[in-house]
C-alpha positions as YAML, in Angstrom:
chain: A
units: angstrom
residues:
- id: 1
  name: MET
  ca: [-22.51, 11.60, 13.72]
- id: 2
  name: LEU
  ca: [-25.59, 11.31, 11.48]
- id: 3
  name: ALA
  ca: [-26.73, 14.79, 12.46]
- id: 4
  name: SER
  ca: [-23.43, 16.20, 11.24]
- id: 5
  name: ILE
  ca: [-23.91, 14.91, 7.67]
- id: 6
  name: THR
  ca: [-25.46, 17.73, 5.62]
- id: 7
  name: GLY
  ca: [-25.82, 18.82, 2.03]
- id: 8
  name: ASN
  ca: [-22.41, 20.46, 2.34]
- id: 9
  name: THR
  ca: [-20.58, 17.29, 3.42]
- id: 10
  name: LYS
  ca: [-17.74, 16.28, 1.10]
- id: 11
  name: ILE
  ca: [-17.59, 12.59, 0.32]
- id: 12
  name: LEU
  ca: [-14.34, 10.67, 0.62]
- id: 13
  name: GLY
  ca: [-14.07, 7.06, -0.41]
- id: 14
  name: VAL
  ca: [-12.16, 3.80, -0.20]
- id: 15
  name: ILE
  ca: [-12.28, 2.15, -3.62]
- id: 16
  name: ALA
  ca: [-11.51, -1.56, -3.67]
- id: 17
  name: ASP
  ca: [-12.81, -4.99, -4.66]
- id: 18
  name: PRO
  ca: [-13.51, -6.52, -2.22]
- id: 19
  name: VAL
  ca: [-13.93, -3.65, 0.23]
- id: 20
  name: SER
  ca: [-15.65, -5.39, 3.16]
- id: 21
  name: GLN
  ca: [-12.29, -5.95, 4.92]
- id: 22
  name: ALA
  ca: [-11.25, -2.28, 4.71]
- id: 23
  name: ARG
  ca: [-10.39, -0.61, 8.01]
- id: 24
  name: THR
  ca: [-9.74, 2.76, 6.39]
- id: 25
  name: PRO
  ca: [-13.29, 4.22, 6.69]
- id: 26
  name: ALA
  ca: [-13.49, 3.61, 10.44]
- id: 27
  name: MET
  ca: [-9.96, 4.94, 11.03]
- id: 28
  name: ALA
  ca: [-10.49, 8.00, 8.84]
- id: 29
  name: ASN
  ca: [-13.88, 8.91, 10.30]
- id: 30
  name: ARG
  ca: [-12.51, 8.52, 13.82]
- id: 31
  name: LEU
  ca: [-9.67, 10.92, 12.98]
- id: 32
  name: LEU
  ca: [-12.09, 13.36, 11.34]
- id: 33
  name: ASP
  ca: [-14.28, 13.22, 14.45]
- id: 34
  name: GLU
  ca: [-11.31, 13.86, 16.74]
- id: 35
  name: ARG
  ca: [-10.41, 16.91, 14.66]
- id: 36
  name: GLY
  ca: [-13.97, 18.24, 14.60]
- id: 37
  name: ARG
  ca: [-14.14, 17.74, 10.83]
- id: 38
  name: LEU
  ca: [-16.61, 14.84, 10.64]
- id: 39
  name: GLY
  ca: [-19.54, 16.36, 8.81]
- id: 40
  name: ASP
  ca: [-17.33, 18.56, 6.71]
- id: 41
  name: PHE
  ca: [-16.07, 15.24, 5.34]
- id: 42
  name: VAL
  ca: [-17.15, 11.62, 5.67]
- id: 43
  name: MET
  ca: [-15.43, 8.52, 4.29]
- id: 44
  name: LEU
  ca: [-17.45, 5.70, 2.75]
- id: 45
  name: PRO
  ca: [-16.54, 2.26, 1.32]
- id: 46
  name: MET
  ca: [-16.94, 1.98, -2.46]
- id: 47
  name: GLN
  ca: [-16.82, -1.52, -3.95]
- id: 48
  name: VAL
  ca: [-15.97, -1.25, -7.65]
- id: 49
  name: SER
  ca: [-14.92, -4.09, -9.96]
- id: 50
  name: ALA
  ca: [-11.86, -3.83, -12.18]
- id: 51
  name: GLU
  ca: [-14.16, -3.88, -15.22]
- id: 52
  name: ASP
  ca: [-16.21, -0.92, -13.98]
- id: 53
  name: PHE
  ca: [-13.33, 1.08, -12.50]
- id: 54
  name: PRO
  ca: [-12.56, 3.32, -15.54]
- id: 55
  name: ALA
  ca: [-16.22, 4.37, -15.88]
- id: 56
  name: PHE
  ca: [-16.45, 4.95, -12.12]
- id: 57
  name: ILE
  ca: [-13.42, 7.24, -12.21]
- id: 58
  name: THR
  ca: [-15.00, 9.22, -15.04]
- id: 59
  name: GLY
  ca: [-18.10, 9.67, -12.90]
- id: 60
  name: LEU
  ca: [-16.08, 10.97, -9.96]
- id: 61
  name: ARG
  ca: [-14.94, 13.91, -12.08]
- id: 62
  name: ALA
  ca: [-18.57, 14.99, -12.32]
- id: 63
  name: LEU
  ca: [-19.36, 14.49, -8.62]
- id: 64
  name: LYS
  ca: [-18.84, 18.00, -7.28]
- id: 65
  name: ASN
  ca: [-19.03, 17.03, -3.60]
- id: 66
  name: PHE
  ca: [-16.42, 14.28, -4.02]
- id: 67
  name: GLY
  ca: [-13.19, 15.22, -2.21]
- id: 68
  name: GLY
  ca: [-10.97, 12.20, -2.87]
- id: 69
  name: ALA
  ca: [-10.48, 8.51, -2.25]
- id: 70
  name: VAL
  ca: [-8.06, 5.91, -1.03]
- id: 71
  name: VAL
  ca: [-7.44, 3.49, -3.89]
- id: 72
  name: SER
  ca: [-6.82, -0.12, -2.91]
- id: 73
  name: MET
  ca: [-6.47, -3.50, -4.62]
- id: 74
  name: PRO
  ca: [-6.85, -4.21, -7.47]
- id: 75
  name: HIS
  ca: [-6.97, -0.65, -8.82]
- id: 76
  name: LYS
  ca: [-3.67, 1.01, -7.91]
- id: 77
  name: ALA
  ca: [-1.80, 0.58, -11.21]
- id: 78
  name: VAL
  ca: [-4.82, 1.39, -13.39]
- id: 79
  name: ALA
  ca: [-5.56, 4.50, -11.33]
- id: 80
  name: ALA
  ca: [-2.16, 5.90, -12.32]
- id: 81
  name: HIS
  ca: [-3.20, 5.79, -15.98]
- id: 82
  name: LEU
  ca: [-6.64, 7.27, -15.34]
- id: 83
  name: ALA
  ca: [-5.62, 10.21, -13.13]
- id: 84
  name: ASP
  ca: [-5.21, 13.59, -14.81]
- id: 85
  name: GLU
  ca: [-1.99, 14.35, -12.93]
- id: 86
  name: LEU
  ca: [0.45, 12.39, -10.77]
- id: 87
  name: THR
  ca: [2.81, 13.50, -8.02]
- id: 88
  name: PRO
  ca: [6.50, 12.73, -8.67]
- id: 89
  name: ASN
  ca: [6.39, 9.73, -6.34]
- id: 90
  name: ALA
  ca: [3.35, 8.25, -8.09]
- id: 91
  name: ARG
  ca: [5.06, 8.71, -11.47]
- id: 92
  name: LEU
  ca: [8.18, 6.94, -10.19]
- id: 93
  name: VAL
  ca: [6.21, 4.03, -8.74]
- id: 94
  name: GLY
  ca: [3.69, 3.82, -11.58]
- id: 95
  name: ALA
  ca: [0.75, 3.38, -9.20]
- id: 96
  name: VAL
  ca: [-1.64, 5.46, -7.08]
- id: 97
  name: ASN
  ca: [-3.22, 4.81, -3.69]
- id: 98
  name: VAL
  ca: [-4.86, 8.20, -3.07]
- id: 99
  name: ILE
  ca: [-6.67, 10.55, -5.45]
- id: 100
  name: ARG
  ca: [-8.21, 13.95, -4.85]
- id: 101
  name: ARG
  ca: [-10.65, 15.92, -6.95]
- id: 102
  name: ASN
  ca: [-9.75, 19.51, -7.69]
- id: 103
  name: GLY
  ca: [-12.43, 22.15, -8.10]
- id: 104
  name: ASP
  ca: [-12.21, 21.88, -11.88]
- id: 105
  name: GLY
  ca: [-12.91, 18.14, -11.77]
- id: 106
  name: ARG
  ca: [-9.35, 17.05, -12.45]
- id: 107
  name: LEU
  ca: [-8.14, 14.03, -10.45]
- id: 108
  name: ILE
  ca: [-4.67, 14.16, -8.90]
- id: 109
  name: GLY
  ca: [-3.01, 10.93, -7.78]
- id: 110
  name: THR
  ca: [-0.24, 10.17, -5.30]
- id: 111
  name: MET
  ca: [1.34, 7.07, -3.76]
- id: 112
  name: LEU
  ca: [1.90, 6.81, 0.00]
- id: 113
  name: ASP
  ca: [2.19, 3.04, 0.52]
- id: 114
  name: GLY
  ca: [5.98, 2.98, 0.57]
- id: 115
  name: GLU
  ca: [6.50, 5.81, 3.02]
- id: 116
  name: GLY
  ca: [3.65, 4.45, 5.12]
- id: 117
  name: PHE
  ca: [5.23, 1.03, 5.32]
- id: 118
  name: VAL
  ca: [8.66, 2.36, 6.31]
- id: 119
  name: ALA
  ca: [7.09, 4.73, 8.85]
- id: 120
  name: GLY
  ca: [5.03, 1.87, 10.30]
- id: 121
  name: LEU
  ca: [8.18, -0.19, 10.77]
- id: 122
  name: ALA
  ca: [9.99, 2.76, 12.33]
- id: 123
  name: GLY
  ca: [7.11, 3.35, 14.73]
- id: 124
  name: ALA
  ca: [7.54, -0.24, 15.94]
- id: 125
  name: GLY
  ca: [11.28, 0.30, 16.42]
- id: 126
  name: TYR
  ca: [12.60, -1.30, 13.21]
- id: 127
  name: SER
  ca: [14.82, 0.46, 10.67]
- id: 128
  name: VAL
  ca: [15.33, -0.53, 7.04]
- id: 129
  name: LYS
  ca: [18.66, 1.29, 6.85]
- id: 130
  name: ASP
  ca: [21.51, -1.14, 6.02]
- id: 131
  name: ALA
  ca: [19.05, -4.07, 6.14]
- id: 132
  name: HIS
  ca: [19.03, -7.00, 3.72]
- id: 133
  name: ILE
  ca: [15.41, -7.27, 2.62]
- id: 134
  name: LEU
  ca: [13.21, -9.80, 0.81]
- id: 135
  name: LEU
  ca: [10.16, -8.26, -0.86]
- id: 136
  name: VAL
  ca: [7.44, -10.50, -2.27]
- id: 137
  name: GLY
  ca: [5.20, -8.80, -4.83]
- id: 138
  name: ALA
  ca: [5.51, -6.55, -7.86]
- id: 139
  name: GLY
  ca: [2.19, -4.71, -7.94]
- id: 140
  name: GLY
  ca: [1.40, -1.15, -6.89]
- id: 141
  name: ALA
  ca: [2.02, -1.50, -3.17]
- id: 142
  name: ALA
  ca: [5.12, -3.63, -3.68]
- id: 143
  name: SER
  ca: [6.54, -1.12, -6.16]
- id: 144
  name: ALA
  ca: [5.98, 1.75, -3.75]
- id: 145
  name: ILE
  ca: [7.62, -0.18, -0.92]
- id: 146
  name: ALA
  ca: [10.59, -1.15, -3.12]
- id: 147
  name: PHE
  ca: [11.36, 2.49, -3.94]
- id: 148
  name: ALA
  ca: [10.85, 3.57, -0.32]
- id: 149
  name: LEU
  ca: [13.21, 0.85, 0.95]
- id: 150
  name: ALA
  ca: [15.84, 2.02, -1.53]
- id: 151
  name: LYS
  ca: [15.29, 5.66, -0.60]
- id: 152
  name: HIS
  ca: [15.70, 4.91, 3.11]
- id: 153
  name: GLY
  ca: [18.99, 3.08, 2.64]
- id: 154
  name: CYS
  ca: [18.46, -0.67, 2.68]
- id: 155
  name: ALA
  ca: [21.67, -2.62, 1.98]
- id: 156
  name: SER
  ca: [20.16, -5.04, -0.54]
- id: 157
  name: LEU
  ca: [16.77, -5.89, -1.98]
- id: 158
  name: CYS
  ca: [15.63, -9.24, -3.33]
- id: 159
  name: ILE
  ca: [12.29, -9.05, -5.19]
- id: 160
  name: GLN
  ca: [10.16, -12.14, -5.76]
- id: 161
  name: ASN
  ca: [6.81, -12.58, -7.52]
- id: 162
  name: ARG
  ca: [4.81, -15.24, -9.33]
- id: 163
  name: THR
  ca: [5.10, -13.27, -12.59]
- id: 164
  name: PRO
  ca: [8.77, -13.13, -13.71]
- id: 165
  name: ASP
  ca: [8.21, -10.29, -16.20]
- id: 166
  name: ARG
  ca: [6.80, -8.00, -13.52]
- id: 167
  name: VAL
  ca: [9.68, -8.78, -11.16]
- id: 168
  name: SER
  ca: [12.22, -8.06, -13.89]
- id: 169
  name: ALA
  ca: [10.55, -4.77, -14.81]
- id: 170
  name: LEU
  ca: [10.34, -3.56, -11.19]
- id: 171
  name: SER
  ca: [13.92, -4.59, -10.46]
- id: 172
  name: GLU
  ca: [15.20, -2.64, -13.46]
- id: 173
  name: ARG
  ca: [13.25, 0.46, -12.48]
- id: 174
  name: VAL
  ca: [14.63, 0.38, -8.93]
- id: 175
  name: ARG
  ca: [18.19, -0.18, -10.21]
- id: 176
  name: HIS
  ca: [17.81, 2.74, -12.61]
- id: 177
  name: ALA
  ca: [16.62, 5.07, -9.81]
- id: 178
  name: TYR
  ca: [19.13, 3.76, -7.22]
- id: 179
  name: PRO
  ca: [22.15, 2.39, -9.12]
- id: 180
  name: GLN
  ca: [24.17, 1.98, -5.89]
- id: 181
  name: LEU
  ca: [21.68, -0.52, -4.45]
- id: 182
  name: GLU
  ca: [22.13, -4.27, -4.87]
- id: 183
  name: VAL
  ca: [18.83, -5.49, -6.37]
- id: 184
  name: THR
  ca: [18.42, -9.21, -7.10]
- id: 185
  name: THR
  ca: [15.64, -11.61, -8.09]
- id: 186
  name: ALA
  ca: [17.34, -14.86, -7.04]
- id: 187
  name: ILE
  ca: [17.31, -16.63, -3.67]
- id: 188
  name: HIS
  ca: [20.28, -18.80, -2.76]
- id: 189
  name: GLU
  ca: [20.60, -21.52, -0.13]
- id: 190
  name: THR
  ca: [22.85, -19.25, 1.92]
- id: 191
  name: SER
  ca: [20.58, -16.20, 1.63]
- id: 192
  name: HIS
  ca: [19.65, -14.45, 4.87]
- id: 193
  name: TYR
  ca: [17.22, -11.54, 5.26]
- id: 194
  name: ASP
  ca: [16.89, -9.07, 8.10]
- id: 195
  name: ILE
  ca: [13.34, -8.26, 6.96]
- id: 196
  name: ALA
  ca: [10.93, -10.22, 4.74]
- id: 197
  name: ILE
  ca: [7.83, -8.41, 3.44]
- id: 198
  name: ASN
  ca: [4.65, -9.76, 1.91]
- id: 199
  name: ALA
  ca: [3.35, -7.04, -0.42]
- id: 200
  name: THR
  ca: [0.88, -9.30, -2.24]
- id: 201
  name: SER
  ca: [-2.78, -9.99, -1.49]
- id: 202
  name: LEU
  ca: [-1.98, -13.57, -0.44]
- id: 203
  name: GLY
  ca: [-3.31, -14.09, 3.06]
- id: 204
  name: MET
  ca: [-6.62, -12.27, 2.62]
- id: 205
  name: LYS
  ca: [-8.43, -15.54, 1.80]
- id: 206
  name: PRO
  ca: [-8.35, -18.58, 4.10]
- id: 207
  name: ASN
  ca: [-7.05, -20.98, 1.44]
- id: 208
  name: ASP
  ca: [-4.29, -18.73, 0.06]
- id: 209
  name: GLU
  ca: [-0.86, -20.27, -0.19]
- id: 210
  name: LEU
  ca: [1.93, -18.77, 1.90]
- id: 211
  name: PRO
  ca: [3.56, -15.90, -0.02]
- id: 212
  name: ILE
  ca: [6.92, -16.87, 1.55]
- id: 213
  name: ALA
  ca: [7.68, -20.57, 1.54]
- id: 214
  name: ASN
  ca: [7.88, -22.26, 4.92]
- id: 215
  name: PRO
  ca: [11.60, -23.20, 4.66]
- id: 216
  name: LEU
  ca: [12.52, -19.67, 3.57]
- id: 217
  name: ILE
  ca: [10.94, -18.13, 6.67]
- id: 218
  name: ARG
  ca: [13.74, -19.76, 8.67]
- id: 219
  name: HIS
  ca: [16.22, -17.49, 6.85]
- id: 220
  name: CYS
  ca: [14.38, -14.29, 7.87]
- id: 221
  name: ASP
  ca: [14.66, -12.38, 11.17]
- id: 222
  name: LEU
  ca: [11.53, -10.20, 10.91]
- id: 223
  name: VAL
  ca: [8.47, -11.07, 8.80]
- id: 224
  name: ALA
  ca: [6.19, -8.17, 7.87]
- id: 225
  name: GLU
  ca: [2.77, -7.99, 6.23]
- id: 226
  name: CYS
  ca: [0.89, -5.51, 4.08]
- id: 227
  name: VAL
  ca: [-2.37, -7.47, 4.37]
- id: 228
  name: ILE
  ca: [-4.55, -5.82, 7.00]
- id: 229
  name: ALA
  ca: [-7.48, -8.23, 7.31]
- id: 230
  name: PRO
  ca: [-7.01, -10.68, 8.79]
- id: 231
  name: GLU
  ca: [-4.42, -8.93, 10.94]
- id: 232
  name: MET
  ca: [-2.76, -12.24, 11.87]
- id: 233
  name: THR
  ca: [-2.35, -13.81, 8.44]
- id: 234
  name: PRO
  ca: [-1.26, -17.44, 7.98]
- id: 235
  name: LEU
  ca: [2.22, -16.11, 7.10]
- id: 236
  name: LEU
  ca: [2.51, -14.25, 10.41]
- id: 237
  name: GLN
  ca: [1.16, -17.22, 12.30]
- id: 238
  name: GLU
  ca: [3.74, -19.50, 10.70]
- id: 239
  name: ALA
  ca: [6.57, -17.01, 11.29]
- id: 240
  name: SER
  ca: [5.53, -16.54, 14.91]
- id: 241
  name: GLY
  ca: [5.47, -20.30, 15.35]
- id: 242
  name: GLN
  ca: [9.06, -20.40, 14.13]
- id: 243
  name: GLY
  ca: [10.04, -17.80, 16.72]
- id: 244
  name: LYS
  ca: [10.42, -14.94, 14.28]
- id: 245
  name: VAL
  ca: [9.61, -11.30, 15.01]
- id: 246
  name: ILE
  ca: [6.40, -10.35, 13.18]
- id: 247
  name: HIS
  ca: [4.92, -7.03, 12.05]
- id: 248
  name: THR
  ca: [1.28, -6.74, 10.92]
- id: 249
  name: GLY
  ca: [-0.07, -4.59, 8.10]
- id: 250
  name: VAL
  ca: [-2.01, -2.24, 10.39]
- id: 251
  name: PRO
  ca: [0.89, 0.16, 11.22]
- id: 252
  name: MET
  ca: [1.40, 0.78, 7.48]
- id: 253
  name: LEU
  ca: [-2.17, 2.07, 7.14]
- id: 254
  name: ALA
  ca: [-2.13, 3.97, 10.43]
- id: 255
  name: ALA
  ca: [1.08, 5.77, 9.45]
- id: 256
  name: GLN
  ca: [-0.48, 6.89, 6.17]
- id: 257
  name: MET
  ca: [-3.84, 8.04, 7.48]
- id: 258
  name: HIS
  ca: [-2.85, 11.61, 8.35]
- id: 259
  name: LEU
  ca: [-1.06, 11.98, 5.00]
- id: 260
  name: MET
  ca: [-4.02, 10.57, 3.09]
- id: 261
  name: LEU
  ca: [-6.52, 12.94, 4.70]
- id: 262
  name: ALA
  ca: [-4.20, 15.91, 4.16]
- id: 263
  name: PHE
  ca: [-3.80, 15.06, 0.46]
- id: 264
  name: MET
  ca: [-7.59, 14.88, 0.06]
- id: 265
  name: GLY
  ca: [-7.96, 18.30, 1.69]
- id: 266
  name: ALA
  ca: [-9.40, 17.06, 4.98]
- id: 267
  name: GLU
  ca: [-6.85, 18.64, 7.32]
...
């Protein structure tokens, strides 16, 4: 591998804070190796704080051998404002999880989290069509997943988050784009969900609270995660202990990987 890295190698990145838990570099470089493209491209972790992120993005425009990057927490929403151009899906969601650098230095952003999540579920044999779904989160990934669930025909969508204003804003945007869909922000005692999704960062740290309250898990058939590391989060452990079907965050990333590399020009 080292011998294949030359002065012509294009650098791809994973930008996050923290980044130590990221599986994307290993998965991407393995795919590049399988395709005979490792050396033409290589993916590296890039730990950048929220405070330094705007300046870092400016620097990427000047880095001529930079091909693109996967953008992870906490930068997805800010990246949408800093990119020079957004794909229609990124504009709709208001967040970016992949950027590429064009030859003129312009940065183009897209959002693949939603389609990746739905594809990951489908690959495990679960469909969101006609499903009643609970989505916890209102950030970039949650927004992308909300629009993808609506696009793929879920029957109803209940969105929860610790920040009421963000939940209200996301709910209104989804209703505006999909007026036929029942979108709520309230949970009732009789509520039942075919699928419950954690699209927050809760679960990455050992002392995080459960993103879905213990009693509410009993009202859900399948509990799904977006957190990748640890793969078995406390939420999934609790849901499994209650006899629920669980779905880790890894299939969401795996389903996106080919799309991410293609967008960054590493076909």
